mmCIF file with all atom_site columns, C-alpha atoms in Angstrom:
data_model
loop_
_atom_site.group_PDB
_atom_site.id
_atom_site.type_symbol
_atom_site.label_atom_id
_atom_site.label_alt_id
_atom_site.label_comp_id
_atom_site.label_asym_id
_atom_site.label_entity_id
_atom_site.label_seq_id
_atom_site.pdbx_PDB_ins_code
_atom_site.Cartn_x
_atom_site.Cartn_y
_atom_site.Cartn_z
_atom_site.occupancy
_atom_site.B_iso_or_equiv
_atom_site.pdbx_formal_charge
_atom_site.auth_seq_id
_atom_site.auth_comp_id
_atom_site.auth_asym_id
_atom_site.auth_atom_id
_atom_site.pdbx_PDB_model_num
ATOM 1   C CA . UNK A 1 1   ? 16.370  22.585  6.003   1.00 0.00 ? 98  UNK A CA 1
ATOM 2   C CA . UNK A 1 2   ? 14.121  20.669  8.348   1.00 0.00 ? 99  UNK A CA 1
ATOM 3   C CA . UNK A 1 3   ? 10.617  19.210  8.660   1.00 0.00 ? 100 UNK A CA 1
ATOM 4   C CA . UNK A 1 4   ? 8.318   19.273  11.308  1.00 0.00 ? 101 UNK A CA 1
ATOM 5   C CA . UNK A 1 5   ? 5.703   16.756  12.725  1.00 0.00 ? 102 UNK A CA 1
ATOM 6   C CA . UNK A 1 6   ? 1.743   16.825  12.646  1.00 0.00 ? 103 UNK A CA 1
ATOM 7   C CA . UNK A 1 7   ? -0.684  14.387  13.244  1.00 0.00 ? 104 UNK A CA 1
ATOM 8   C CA . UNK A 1 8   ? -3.724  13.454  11.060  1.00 0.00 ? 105 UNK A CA 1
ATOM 9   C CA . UNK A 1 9   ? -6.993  11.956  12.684  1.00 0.00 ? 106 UNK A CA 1
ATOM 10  C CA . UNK A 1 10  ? -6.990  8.038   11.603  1.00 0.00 ? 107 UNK A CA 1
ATOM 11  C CA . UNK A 1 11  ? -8.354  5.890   14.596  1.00 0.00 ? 108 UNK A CA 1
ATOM 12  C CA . UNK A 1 12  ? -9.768  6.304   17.771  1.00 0.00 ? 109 UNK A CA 1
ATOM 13  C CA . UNK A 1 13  ? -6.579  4.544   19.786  1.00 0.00 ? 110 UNK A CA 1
ATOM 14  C CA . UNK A 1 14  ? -3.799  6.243   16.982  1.00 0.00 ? 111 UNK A CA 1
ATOM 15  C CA . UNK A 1 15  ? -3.046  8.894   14.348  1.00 0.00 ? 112 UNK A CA 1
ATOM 16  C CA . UNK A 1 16  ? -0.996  9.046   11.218  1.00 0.00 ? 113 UNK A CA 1
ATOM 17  C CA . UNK A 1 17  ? 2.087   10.989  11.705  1.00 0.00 ? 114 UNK A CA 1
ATOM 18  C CA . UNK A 1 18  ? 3.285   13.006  9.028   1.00 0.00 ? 115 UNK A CA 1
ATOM 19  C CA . UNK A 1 19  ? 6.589   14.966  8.429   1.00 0.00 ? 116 UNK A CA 1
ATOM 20  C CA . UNK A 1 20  ? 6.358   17.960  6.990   1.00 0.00 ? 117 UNK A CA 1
ATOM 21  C CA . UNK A 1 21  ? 8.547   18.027  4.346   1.00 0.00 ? 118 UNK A CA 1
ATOM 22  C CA . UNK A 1 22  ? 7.418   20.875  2.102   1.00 0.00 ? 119 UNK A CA 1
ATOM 23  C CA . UNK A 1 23  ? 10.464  23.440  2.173   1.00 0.00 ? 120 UNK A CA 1
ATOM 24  C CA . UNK A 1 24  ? 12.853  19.887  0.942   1.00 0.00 ? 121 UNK A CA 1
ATOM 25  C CA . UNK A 1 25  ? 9.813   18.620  -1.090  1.00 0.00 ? 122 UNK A CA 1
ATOM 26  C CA . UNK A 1 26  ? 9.887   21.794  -3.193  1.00 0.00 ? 123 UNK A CA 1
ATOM 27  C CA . UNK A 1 27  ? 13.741  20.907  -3.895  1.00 0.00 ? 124 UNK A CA 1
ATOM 28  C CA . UNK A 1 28  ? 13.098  17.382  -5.085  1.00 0.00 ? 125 UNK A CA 1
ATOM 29  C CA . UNK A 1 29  ? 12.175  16.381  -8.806  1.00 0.00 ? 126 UNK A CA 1
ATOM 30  C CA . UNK A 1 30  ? 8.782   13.720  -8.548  1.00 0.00 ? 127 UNK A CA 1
ATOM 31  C CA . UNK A 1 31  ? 9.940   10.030  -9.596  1.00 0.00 ? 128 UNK A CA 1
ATOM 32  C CA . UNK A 1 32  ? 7.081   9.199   -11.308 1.00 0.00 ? 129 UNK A CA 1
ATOM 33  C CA . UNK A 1 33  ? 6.434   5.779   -10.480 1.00 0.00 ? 130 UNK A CA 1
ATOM 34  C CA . UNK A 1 34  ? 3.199   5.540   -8.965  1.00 0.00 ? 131 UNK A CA 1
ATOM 35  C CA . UNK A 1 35  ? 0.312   4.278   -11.344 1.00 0.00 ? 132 UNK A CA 1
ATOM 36  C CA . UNK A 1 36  ? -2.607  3.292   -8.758  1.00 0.00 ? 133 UNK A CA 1
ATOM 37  C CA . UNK A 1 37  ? -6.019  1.754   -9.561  1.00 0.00 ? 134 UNK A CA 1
ATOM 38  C CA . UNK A 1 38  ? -9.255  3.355   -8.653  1.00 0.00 ? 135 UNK A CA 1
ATOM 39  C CA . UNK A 1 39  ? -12.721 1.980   -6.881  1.00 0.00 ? 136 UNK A CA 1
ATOM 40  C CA . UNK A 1 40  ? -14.455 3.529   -9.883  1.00 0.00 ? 137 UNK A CA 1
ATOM 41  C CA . UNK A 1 41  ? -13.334 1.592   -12.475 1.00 0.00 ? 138 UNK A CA 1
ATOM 42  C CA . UNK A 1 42  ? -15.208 -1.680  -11.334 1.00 0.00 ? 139 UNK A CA 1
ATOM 43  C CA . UNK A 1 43  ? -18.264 -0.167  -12.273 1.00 0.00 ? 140 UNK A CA 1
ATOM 44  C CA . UNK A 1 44  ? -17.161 -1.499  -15.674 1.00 0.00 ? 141 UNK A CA 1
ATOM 45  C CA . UNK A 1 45  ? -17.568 -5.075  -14.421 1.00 0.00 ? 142 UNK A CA 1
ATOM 46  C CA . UNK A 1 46  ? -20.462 -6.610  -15.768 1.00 0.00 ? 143 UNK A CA 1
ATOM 47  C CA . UNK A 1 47  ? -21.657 -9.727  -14.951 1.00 0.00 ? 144 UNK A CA 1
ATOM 48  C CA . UNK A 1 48  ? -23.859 -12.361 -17.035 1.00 0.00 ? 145 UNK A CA 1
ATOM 49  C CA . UNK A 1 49  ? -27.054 -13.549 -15.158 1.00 0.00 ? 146 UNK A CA 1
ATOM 50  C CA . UNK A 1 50  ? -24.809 -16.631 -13.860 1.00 0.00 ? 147 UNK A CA 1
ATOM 51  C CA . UNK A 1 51  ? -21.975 -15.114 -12.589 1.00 0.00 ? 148 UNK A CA 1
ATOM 52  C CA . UNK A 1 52  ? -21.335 -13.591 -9.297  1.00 0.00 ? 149 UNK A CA 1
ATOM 53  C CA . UNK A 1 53  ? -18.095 -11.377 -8.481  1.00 0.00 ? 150 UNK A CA 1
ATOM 54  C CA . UNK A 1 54  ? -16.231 -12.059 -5.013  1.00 0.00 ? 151 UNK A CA 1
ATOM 55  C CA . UNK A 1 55  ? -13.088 -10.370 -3.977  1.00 0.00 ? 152 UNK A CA 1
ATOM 56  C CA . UNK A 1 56  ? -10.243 -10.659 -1.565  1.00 0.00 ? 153 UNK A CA 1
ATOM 57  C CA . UNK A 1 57  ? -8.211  -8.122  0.194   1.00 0.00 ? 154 UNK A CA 1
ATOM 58  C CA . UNK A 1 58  ? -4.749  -7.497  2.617   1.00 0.00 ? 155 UNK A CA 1
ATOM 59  C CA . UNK A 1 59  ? -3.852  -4.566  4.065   1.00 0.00 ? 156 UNK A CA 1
ATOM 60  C CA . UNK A 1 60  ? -0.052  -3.480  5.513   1.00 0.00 ? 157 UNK A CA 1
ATOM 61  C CA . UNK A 1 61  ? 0.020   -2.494  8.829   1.00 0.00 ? 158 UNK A CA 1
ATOM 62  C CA . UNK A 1 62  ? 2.150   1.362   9.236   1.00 0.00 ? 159 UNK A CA 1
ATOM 63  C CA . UNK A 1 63  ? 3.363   0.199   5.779   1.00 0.00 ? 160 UNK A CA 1
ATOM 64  C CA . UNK A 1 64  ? 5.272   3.518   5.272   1.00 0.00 ? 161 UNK A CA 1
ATOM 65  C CA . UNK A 1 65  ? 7.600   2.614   8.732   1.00 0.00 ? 162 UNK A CA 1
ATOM 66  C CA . UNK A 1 66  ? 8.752   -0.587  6.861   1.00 0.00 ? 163 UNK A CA 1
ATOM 67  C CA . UNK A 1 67  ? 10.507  1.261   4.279   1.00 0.00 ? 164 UNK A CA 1
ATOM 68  C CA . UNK A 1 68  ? 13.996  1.711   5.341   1.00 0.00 ? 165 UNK A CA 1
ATOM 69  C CA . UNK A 1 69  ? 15.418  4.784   3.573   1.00 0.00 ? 166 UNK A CA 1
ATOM 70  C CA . UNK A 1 70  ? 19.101  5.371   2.194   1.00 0.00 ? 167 UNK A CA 1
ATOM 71  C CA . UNK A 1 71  ? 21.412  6.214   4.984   1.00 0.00 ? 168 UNK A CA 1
ATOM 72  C CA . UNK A 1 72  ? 22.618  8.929   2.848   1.00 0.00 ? 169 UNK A CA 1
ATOM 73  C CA . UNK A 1 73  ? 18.844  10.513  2.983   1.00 0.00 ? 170 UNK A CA 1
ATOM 74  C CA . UNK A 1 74  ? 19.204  10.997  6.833   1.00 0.00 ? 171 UNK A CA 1
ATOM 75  C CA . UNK A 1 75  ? 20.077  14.956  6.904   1.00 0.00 ? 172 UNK A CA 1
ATOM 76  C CA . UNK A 1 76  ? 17.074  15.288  4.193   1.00 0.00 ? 173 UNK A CA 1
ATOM 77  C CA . UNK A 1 77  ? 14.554  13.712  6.767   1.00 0.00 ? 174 UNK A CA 1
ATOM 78  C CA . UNK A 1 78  ? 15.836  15.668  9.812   1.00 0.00 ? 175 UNK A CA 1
ATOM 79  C CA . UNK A 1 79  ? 12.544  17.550  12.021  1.00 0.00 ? 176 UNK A CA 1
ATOM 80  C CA . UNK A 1 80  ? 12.136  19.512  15.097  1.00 0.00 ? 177 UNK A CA 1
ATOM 81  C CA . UNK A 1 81  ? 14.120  21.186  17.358  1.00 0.00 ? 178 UNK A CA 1
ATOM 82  C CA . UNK A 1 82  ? 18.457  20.416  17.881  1.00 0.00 ? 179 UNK A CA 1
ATOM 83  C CA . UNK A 1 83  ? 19.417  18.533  21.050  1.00 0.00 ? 180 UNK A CA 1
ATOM 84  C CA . UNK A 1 84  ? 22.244  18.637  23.094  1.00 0.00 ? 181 UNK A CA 1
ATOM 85  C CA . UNK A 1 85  ? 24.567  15.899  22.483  1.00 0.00 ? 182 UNK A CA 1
ATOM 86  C CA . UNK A 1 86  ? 25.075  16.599  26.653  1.00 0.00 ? 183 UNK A CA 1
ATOM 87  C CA . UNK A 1 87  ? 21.192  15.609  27.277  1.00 0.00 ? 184 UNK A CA 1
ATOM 88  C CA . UNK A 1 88  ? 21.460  11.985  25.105  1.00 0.00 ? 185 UNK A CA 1
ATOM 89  C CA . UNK A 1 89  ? 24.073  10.672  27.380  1.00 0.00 ? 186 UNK A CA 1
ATOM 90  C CA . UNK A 1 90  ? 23.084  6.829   26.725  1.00 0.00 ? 187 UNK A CA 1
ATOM 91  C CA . UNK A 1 91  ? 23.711  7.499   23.159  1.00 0.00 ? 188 UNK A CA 1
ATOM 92  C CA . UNK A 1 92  ? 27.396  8.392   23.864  1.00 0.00 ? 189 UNK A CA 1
ATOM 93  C CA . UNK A 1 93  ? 27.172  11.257  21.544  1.00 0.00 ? 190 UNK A CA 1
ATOM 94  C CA . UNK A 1 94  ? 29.509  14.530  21.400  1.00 0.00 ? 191 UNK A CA 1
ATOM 95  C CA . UNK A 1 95  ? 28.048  16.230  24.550  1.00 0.00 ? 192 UNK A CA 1
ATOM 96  C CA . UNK A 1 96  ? 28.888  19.926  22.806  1.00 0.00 ? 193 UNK A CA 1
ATOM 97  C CA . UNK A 1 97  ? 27.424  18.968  19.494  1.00 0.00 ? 194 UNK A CA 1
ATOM 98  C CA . UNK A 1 98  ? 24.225  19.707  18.708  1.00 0.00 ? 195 UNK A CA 1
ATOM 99  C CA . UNK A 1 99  ? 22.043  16.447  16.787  1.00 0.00 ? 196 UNK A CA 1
ATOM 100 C CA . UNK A 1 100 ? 18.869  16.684  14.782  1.00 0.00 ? 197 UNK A CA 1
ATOM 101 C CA . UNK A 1 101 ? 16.272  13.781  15.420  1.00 0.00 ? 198 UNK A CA 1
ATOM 102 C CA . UNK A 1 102 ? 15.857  12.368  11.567  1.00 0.00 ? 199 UNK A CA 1
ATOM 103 C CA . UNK A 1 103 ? 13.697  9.537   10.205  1.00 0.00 ? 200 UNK A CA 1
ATOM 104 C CA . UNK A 1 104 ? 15.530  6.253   8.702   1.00 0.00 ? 201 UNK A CA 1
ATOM 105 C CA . UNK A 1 105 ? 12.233  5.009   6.927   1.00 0.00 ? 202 UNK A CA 1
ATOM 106 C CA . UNK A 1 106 ? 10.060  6.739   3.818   1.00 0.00 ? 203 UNK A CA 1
ATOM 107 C CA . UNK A 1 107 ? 8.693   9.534   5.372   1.00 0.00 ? 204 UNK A CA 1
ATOM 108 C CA . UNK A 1 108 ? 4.188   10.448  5.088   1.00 0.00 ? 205 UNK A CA 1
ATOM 109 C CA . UNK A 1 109 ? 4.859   13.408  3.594   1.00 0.00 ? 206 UNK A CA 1
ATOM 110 C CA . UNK A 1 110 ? 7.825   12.838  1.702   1.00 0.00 ? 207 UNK A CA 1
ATOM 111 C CA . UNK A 1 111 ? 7.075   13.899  -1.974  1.00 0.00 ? 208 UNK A CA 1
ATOM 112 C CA . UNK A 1 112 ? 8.175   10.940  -3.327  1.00 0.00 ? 209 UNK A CA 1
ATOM 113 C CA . UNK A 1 113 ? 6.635   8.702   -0.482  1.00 0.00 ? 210 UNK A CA 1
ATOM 114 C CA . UNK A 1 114 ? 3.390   6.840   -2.852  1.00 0.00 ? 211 UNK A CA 1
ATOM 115 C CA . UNK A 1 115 ? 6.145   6.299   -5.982  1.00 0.00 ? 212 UNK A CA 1
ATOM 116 C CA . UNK A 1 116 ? 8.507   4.808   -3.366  1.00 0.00 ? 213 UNK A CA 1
ATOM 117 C CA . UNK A 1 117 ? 5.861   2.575   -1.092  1.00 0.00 ? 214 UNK A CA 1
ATOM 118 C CA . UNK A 1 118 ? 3.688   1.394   -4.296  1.00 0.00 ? 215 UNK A CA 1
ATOM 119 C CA . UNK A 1 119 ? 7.213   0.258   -6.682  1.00 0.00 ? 216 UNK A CA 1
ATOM 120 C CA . UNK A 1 120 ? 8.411   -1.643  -3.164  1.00 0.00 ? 217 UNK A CA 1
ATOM 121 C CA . UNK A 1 121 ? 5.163   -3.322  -2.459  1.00 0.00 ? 218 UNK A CA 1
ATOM 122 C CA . UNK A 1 122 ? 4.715   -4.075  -6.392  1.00 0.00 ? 219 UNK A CA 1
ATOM 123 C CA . UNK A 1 123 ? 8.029   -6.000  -6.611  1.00 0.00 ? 220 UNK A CA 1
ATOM 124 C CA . UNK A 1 124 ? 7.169   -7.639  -3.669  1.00 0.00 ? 221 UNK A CA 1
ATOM 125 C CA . UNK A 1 125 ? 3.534   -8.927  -4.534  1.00 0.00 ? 222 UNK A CA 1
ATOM 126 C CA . UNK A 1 126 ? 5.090   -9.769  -8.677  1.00 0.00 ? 223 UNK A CA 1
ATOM 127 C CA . UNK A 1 127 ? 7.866   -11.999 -6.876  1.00 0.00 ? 224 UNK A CA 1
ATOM 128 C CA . UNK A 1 128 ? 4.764   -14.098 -6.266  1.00 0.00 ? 225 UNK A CA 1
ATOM 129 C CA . UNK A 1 129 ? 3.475   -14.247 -9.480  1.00 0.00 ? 226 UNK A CA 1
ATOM 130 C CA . UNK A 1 130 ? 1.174   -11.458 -8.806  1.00 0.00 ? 227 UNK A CA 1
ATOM 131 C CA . UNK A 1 131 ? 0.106   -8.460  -10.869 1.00 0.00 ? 228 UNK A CA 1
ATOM 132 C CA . UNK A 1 132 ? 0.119   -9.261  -14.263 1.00 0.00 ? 229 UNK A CA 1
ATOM 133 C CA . UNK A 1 133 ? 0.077   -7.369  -16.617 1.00 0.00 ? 230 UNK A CA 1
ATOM 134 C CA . UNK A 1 134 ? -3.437  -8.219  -18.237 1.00 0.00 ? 231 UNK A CA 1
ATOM 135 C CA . UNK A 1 135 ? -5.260  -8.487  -15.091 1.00 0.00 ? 232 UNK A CA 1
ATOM 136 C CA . UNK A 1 136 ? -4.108  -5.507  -12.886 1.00 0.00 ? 233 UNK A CA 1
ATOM 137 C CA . UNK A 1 137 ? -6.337  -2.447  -12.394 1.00 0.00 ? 234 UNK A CA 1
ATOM 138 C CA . UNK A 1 138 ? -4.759  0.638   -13.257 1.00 0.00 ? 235 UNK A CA 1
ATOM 139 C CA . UNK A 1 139 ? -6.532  3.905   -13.549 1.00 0.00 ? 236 UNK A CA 1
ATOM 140 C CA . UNK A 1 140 ? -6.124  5.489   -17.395 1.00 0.00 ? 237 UNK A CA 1
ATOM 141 C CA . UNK A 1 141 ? -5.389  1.699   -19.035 1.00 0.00 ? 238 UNK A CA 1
ATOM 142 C CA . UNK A 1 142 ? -7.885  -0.215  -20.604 1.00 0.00 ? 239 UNK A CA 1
ATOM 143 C CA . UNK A 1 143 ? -9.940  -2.549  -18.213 1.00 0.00 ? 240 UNK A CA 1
ATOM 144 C CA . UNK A 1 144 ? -8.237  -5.584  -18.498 1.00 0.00 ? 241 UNK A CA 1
ATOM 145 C CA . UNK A 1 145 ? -10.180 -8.410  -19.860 1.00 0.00 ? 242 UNK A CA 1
ATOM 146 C CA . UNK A 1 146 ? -10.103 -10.782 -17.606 1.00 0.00 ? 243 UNK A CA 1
ATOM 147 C CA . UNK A 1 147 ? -11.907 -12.871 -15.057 1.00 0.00 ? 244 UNK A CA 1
ATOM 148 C CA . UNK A 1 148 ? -9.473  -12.331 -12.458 1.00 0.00 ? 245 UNK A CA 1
ATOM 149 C CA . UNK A 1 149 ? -8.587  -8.957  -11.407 1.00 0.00 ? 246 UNK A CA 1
ATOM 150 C CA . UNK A 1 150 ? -6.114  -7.239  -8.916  1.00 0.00 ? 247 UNK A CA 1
ATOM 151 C CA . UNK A 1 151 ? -5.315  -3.738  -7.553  1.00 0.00 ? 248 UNK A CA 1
ATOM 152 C CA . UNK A 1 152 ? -2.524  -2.369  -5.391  1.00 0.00 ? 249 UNK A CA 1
ATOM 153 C CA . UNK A 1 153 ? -3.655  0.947   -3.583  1.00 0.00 ? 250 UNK A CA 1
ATOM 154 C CA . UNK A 1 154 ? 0.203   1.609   -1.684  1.00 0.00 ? 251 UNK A CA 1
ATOM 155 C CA . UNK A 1 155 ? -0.451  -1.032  1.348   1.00 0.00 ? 252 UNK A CA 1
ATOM 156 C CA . UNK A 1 156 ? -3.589  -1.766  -0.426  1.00 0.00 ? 253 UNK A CA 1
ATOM 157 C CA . UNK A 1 157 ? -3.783  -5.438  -2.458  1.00 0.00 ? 254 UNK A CA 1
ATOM 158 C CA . UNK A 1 158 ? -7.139  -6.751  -3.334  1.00 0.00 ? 255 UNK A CA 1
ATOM 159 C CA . UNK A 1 159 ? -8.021  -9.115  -5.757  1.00 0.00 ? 256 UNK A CA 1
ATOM 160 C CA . UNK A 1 160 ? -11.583 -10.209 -7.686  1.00 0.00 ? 257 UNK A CA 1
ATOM 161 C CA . UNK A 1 161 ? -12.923 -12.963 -9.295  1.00 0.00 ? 258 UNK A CA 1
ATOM 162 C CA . UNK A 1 162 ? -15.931 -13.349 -11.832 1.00 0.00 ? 259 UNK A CA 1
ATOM 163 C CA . UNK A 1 163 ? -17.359 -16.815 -10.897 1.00 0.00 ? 260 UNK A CA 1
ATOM 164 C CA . UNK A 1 164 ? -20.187 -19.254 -11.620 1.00 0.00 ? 261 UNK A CA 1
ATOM 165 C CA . UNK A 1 165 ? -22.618 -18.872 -9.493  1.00 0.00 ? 262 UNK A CA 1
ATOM 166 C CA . UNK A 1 166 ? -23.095 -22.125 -6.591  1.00 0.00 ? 263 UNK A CA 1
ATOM 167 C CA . UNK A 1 167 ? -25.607 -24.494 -8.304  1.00 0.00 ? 264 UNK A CA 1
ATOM 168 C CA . UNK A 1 168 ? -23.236 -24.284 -11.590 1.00 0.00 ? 265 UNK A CA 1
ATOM 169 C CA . UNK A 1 169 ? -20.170 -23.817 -10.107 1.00 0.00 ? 266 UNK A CA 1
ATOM 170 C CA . UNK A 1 170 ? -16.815 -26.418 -11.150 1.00 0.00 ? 267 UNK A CA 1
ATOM 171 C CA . UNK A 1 171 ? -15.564 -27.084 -8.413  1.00 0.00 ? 268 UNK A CA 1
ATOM 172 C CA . UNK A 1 172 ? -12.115 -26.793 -9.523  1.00 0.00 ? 269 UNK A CA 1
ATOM 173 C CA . UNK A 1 173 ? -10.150 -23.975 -7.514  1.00 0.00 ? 270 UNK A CA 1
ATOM 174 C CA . UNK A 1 174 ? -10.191 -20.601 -9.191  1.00 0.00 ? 271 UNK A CA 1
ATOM 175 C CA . UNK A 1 175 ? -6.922  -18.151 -9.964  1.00 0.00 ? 272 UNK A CA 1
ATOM 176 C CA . UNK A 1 176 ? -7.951  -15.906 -7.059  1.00 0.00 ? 273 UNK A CA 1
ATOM 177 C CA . UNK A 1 177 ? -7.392  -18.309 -4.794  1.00 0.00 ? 274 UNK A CA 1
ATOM 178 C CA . UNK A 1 178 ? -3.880  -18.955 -5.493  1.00 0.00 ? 275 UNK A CA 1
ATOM 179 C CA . UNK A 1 179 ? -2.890  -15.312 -5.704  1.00 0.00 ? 276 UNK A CA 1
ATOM 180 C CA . UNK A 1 180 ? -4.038  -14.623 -2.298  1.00 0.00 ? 277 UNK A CA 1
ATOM 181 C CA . UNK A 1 181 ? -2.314  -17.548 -0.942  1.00 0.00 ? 278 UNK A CA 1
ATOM 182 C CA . UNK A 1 182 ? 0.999   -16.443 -2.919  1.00 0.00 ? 279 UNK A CA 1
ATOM 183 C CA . UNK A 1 183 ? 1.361   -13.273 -1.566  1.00 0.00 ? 280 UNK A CA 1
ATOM 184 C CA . UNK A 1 184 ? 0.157   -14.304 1.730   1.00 0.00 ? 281 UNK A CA 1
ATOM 185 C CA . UNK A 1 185 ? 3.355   -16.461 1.852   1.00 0.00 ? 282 UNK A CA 1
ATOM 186 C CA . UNK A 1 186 ? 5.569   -13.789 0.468   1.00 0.00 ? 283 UNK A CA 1
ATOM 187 C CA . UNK A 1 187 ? 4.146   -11.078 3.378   1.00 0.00 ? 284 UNK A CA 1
ATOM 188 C CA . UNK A 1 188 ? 4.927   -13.949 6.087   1.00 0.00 ? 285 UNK A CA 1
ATOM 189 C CA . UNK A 1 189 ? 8.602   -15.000 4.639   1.00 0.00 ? 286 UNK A CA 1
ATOM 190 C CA . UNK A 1 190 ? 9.466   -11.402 4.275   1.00 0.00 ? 287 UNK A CA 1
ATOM 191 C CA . UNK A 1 191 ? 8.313   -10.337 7.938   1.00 0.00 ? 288 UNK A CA 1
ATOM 192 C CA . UNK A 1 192 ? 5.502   -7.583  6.489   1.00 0.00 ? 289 UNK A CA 1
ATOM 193 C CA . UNK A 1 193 ? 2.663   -7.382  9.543   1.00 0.00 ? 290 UNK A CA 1
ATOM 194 C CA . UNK A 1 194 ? -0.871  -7.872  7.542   1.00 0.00 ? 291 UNK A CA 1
ATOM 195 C CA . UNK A 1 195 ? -3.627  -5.866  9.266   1.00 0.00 ? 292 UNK A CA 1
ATOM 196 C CA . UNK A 1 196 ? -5.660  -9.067  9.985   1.00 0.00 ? 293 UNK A CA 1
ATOM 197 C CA . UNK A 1 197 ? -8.944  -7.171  11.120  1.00 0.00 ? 294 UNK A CA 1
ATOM 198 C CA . UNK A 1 198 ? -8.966  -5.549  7.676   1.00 0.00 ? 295 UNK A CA 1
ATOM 199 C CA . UNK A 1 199 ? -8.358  -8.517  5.588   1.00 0.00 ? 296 UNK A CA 1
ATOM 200 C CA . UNK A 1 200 ? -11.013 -10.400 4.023   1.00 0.00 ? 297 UNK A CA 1
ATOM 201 C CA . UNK A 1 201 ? -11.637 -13.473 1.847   1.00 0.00 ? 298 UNK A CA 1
ATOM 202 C CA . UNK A 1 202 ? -13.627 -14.198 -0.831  1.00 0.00 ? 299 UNK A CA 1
ATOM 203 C CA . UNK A 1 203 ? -16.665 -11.837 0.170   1.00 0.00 ? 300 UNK A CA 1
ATOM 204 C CA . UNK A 1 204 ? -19.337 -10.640 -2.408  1.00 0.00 ? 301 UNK A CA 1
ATOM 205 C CA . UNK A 1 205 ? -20.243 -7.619  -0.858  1.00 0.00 ? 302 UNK A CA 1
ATOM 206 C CA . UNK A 1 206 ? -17.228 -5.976  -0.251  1.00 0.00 ? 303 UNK A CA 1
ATOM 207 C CA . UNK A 1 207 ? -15.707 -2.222  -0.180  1.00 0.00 ? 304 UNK A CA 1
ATOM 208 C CA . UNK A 1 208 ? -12.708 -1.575  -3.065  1.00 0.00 ? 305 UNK A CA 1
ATOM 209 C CA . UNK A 1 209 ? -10.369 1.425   -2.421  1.00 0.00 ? 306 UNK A CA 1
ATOM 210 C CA . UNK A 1 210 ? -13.753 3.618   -1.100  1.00 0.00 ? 307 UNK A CA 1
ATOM 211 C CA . UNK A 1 211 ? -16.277 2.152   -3.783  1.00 0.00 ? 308 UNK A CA 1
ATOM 212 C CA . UNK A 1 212 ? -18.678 -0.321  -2.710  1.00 0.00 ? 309 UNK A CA 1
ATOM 213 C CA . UNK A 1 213 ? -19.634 -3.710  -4.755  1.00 0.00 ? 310 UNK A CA 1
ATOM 214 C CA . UNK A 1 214 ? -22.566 -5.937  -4.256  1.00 0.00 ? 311 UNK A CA 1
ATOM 215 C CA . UNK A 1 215 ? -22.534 -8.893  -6.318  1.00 0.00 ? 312 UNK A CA 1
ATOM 216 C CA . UNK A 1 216 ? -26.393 -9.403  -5.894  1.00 0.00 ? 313 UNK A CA 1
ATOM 217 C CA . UNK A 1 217 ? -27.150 -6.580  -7.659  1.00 0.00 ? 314 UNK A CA 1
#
């Protein structure tokens, strides 16, 4: 049983590629893992007449192609057509065996692709000291009550912060701060590429997983 590839508009110089896994995706139980926050849920934030809300974000570049699968998963990721082991001669491959290109990484489209990519990138962003418990957003929990909030959407991580606003404002650093720096450091020491033209610091008008926020008002 094999998958086949499709693309899916994303930008104007690249797509998303996508294996279609549906006939193995049928055949495999759904882990479970994945509990994701959601834009709509800030618009429980509210805000004394002193306070502004700012927010930072990182995004993973092809996060999904950084996710090295089990080398036992290989013949479950298979797609396309058999080749000739004759027509990959650099490969030094049986030339009268026939081999199926496969992916090595978590497959878009794999059924269990989110639960997989959002438990990696969690571990990796709580090895910094981020995401705890009582001031992650997570759609279906309470709204955490907290000054300092964060969100992982898969490749995703953003983080807010109620302040003062300027005139009143300690200057004294606030928790945001540090959180973005941690896992800043933990992306760099691990190798994971940020998206630098879709990261942003500290902004009060800012877009969260498709919902927009304006501090102002």
């Amino acid at each position: 049983i094999k998958g086949g590839l499709f693309c899916v508009p994303h930008k104007a110089e690249s797509d998303r590629l996508i294996n279609d896994r549906r006939p193995l995706n049928l055949r495999e139980r759904r882990l479970g893992w994945c509990e994701l926050p959601s834009g709509v849920m800030l618009c429980q934030l509210i805000l004394e007449d002193h306070q502004s809300i700012r927010a930072s974000g990182d995004d993973l570049s092809n996060y999904f192609y950084l996710i090295k699968h089990l080398d036992e998963w290989l013949p479950r990721n298979c797609f396309g057509r058999a080749i000739k082991g004759a027509k990959l001669v650099d490969l030094g491959l049986d030339p009268k065996v026939n081999y199926y290109p496969a992916f090595r990484v978590v497959c878009m489209g794999d059924t269990n692709g989110v639960d997989i990519a959002q438990a990696t990138h969690e571990g990796v962003l709580k090895a910094a000291g981020c995401l705890q418990p009582d001031k992650t957003l997570i759609y279906g929990h309470l709204f955490p009550p907290s000054n300092t909030l964060e969100g992982l959407y898969i490749d995703d991580h953003l983080v807010f912060q109620i302040v003062d606003k300027k005139p009143i404002r300690d200057r004294a650093p606030y928790e945001d701060e540090s959180l973005v720096q941690g896992s800043r450091k933990r992306y760099a020491e691990l190798g994971l590429p940020r998206s630098i033209k879709k990261a942003f610091d500290k902004e009060y008008c800012f877009k969260a997983w498709g919902t927009q926020v304006d501090s102002s008002s």
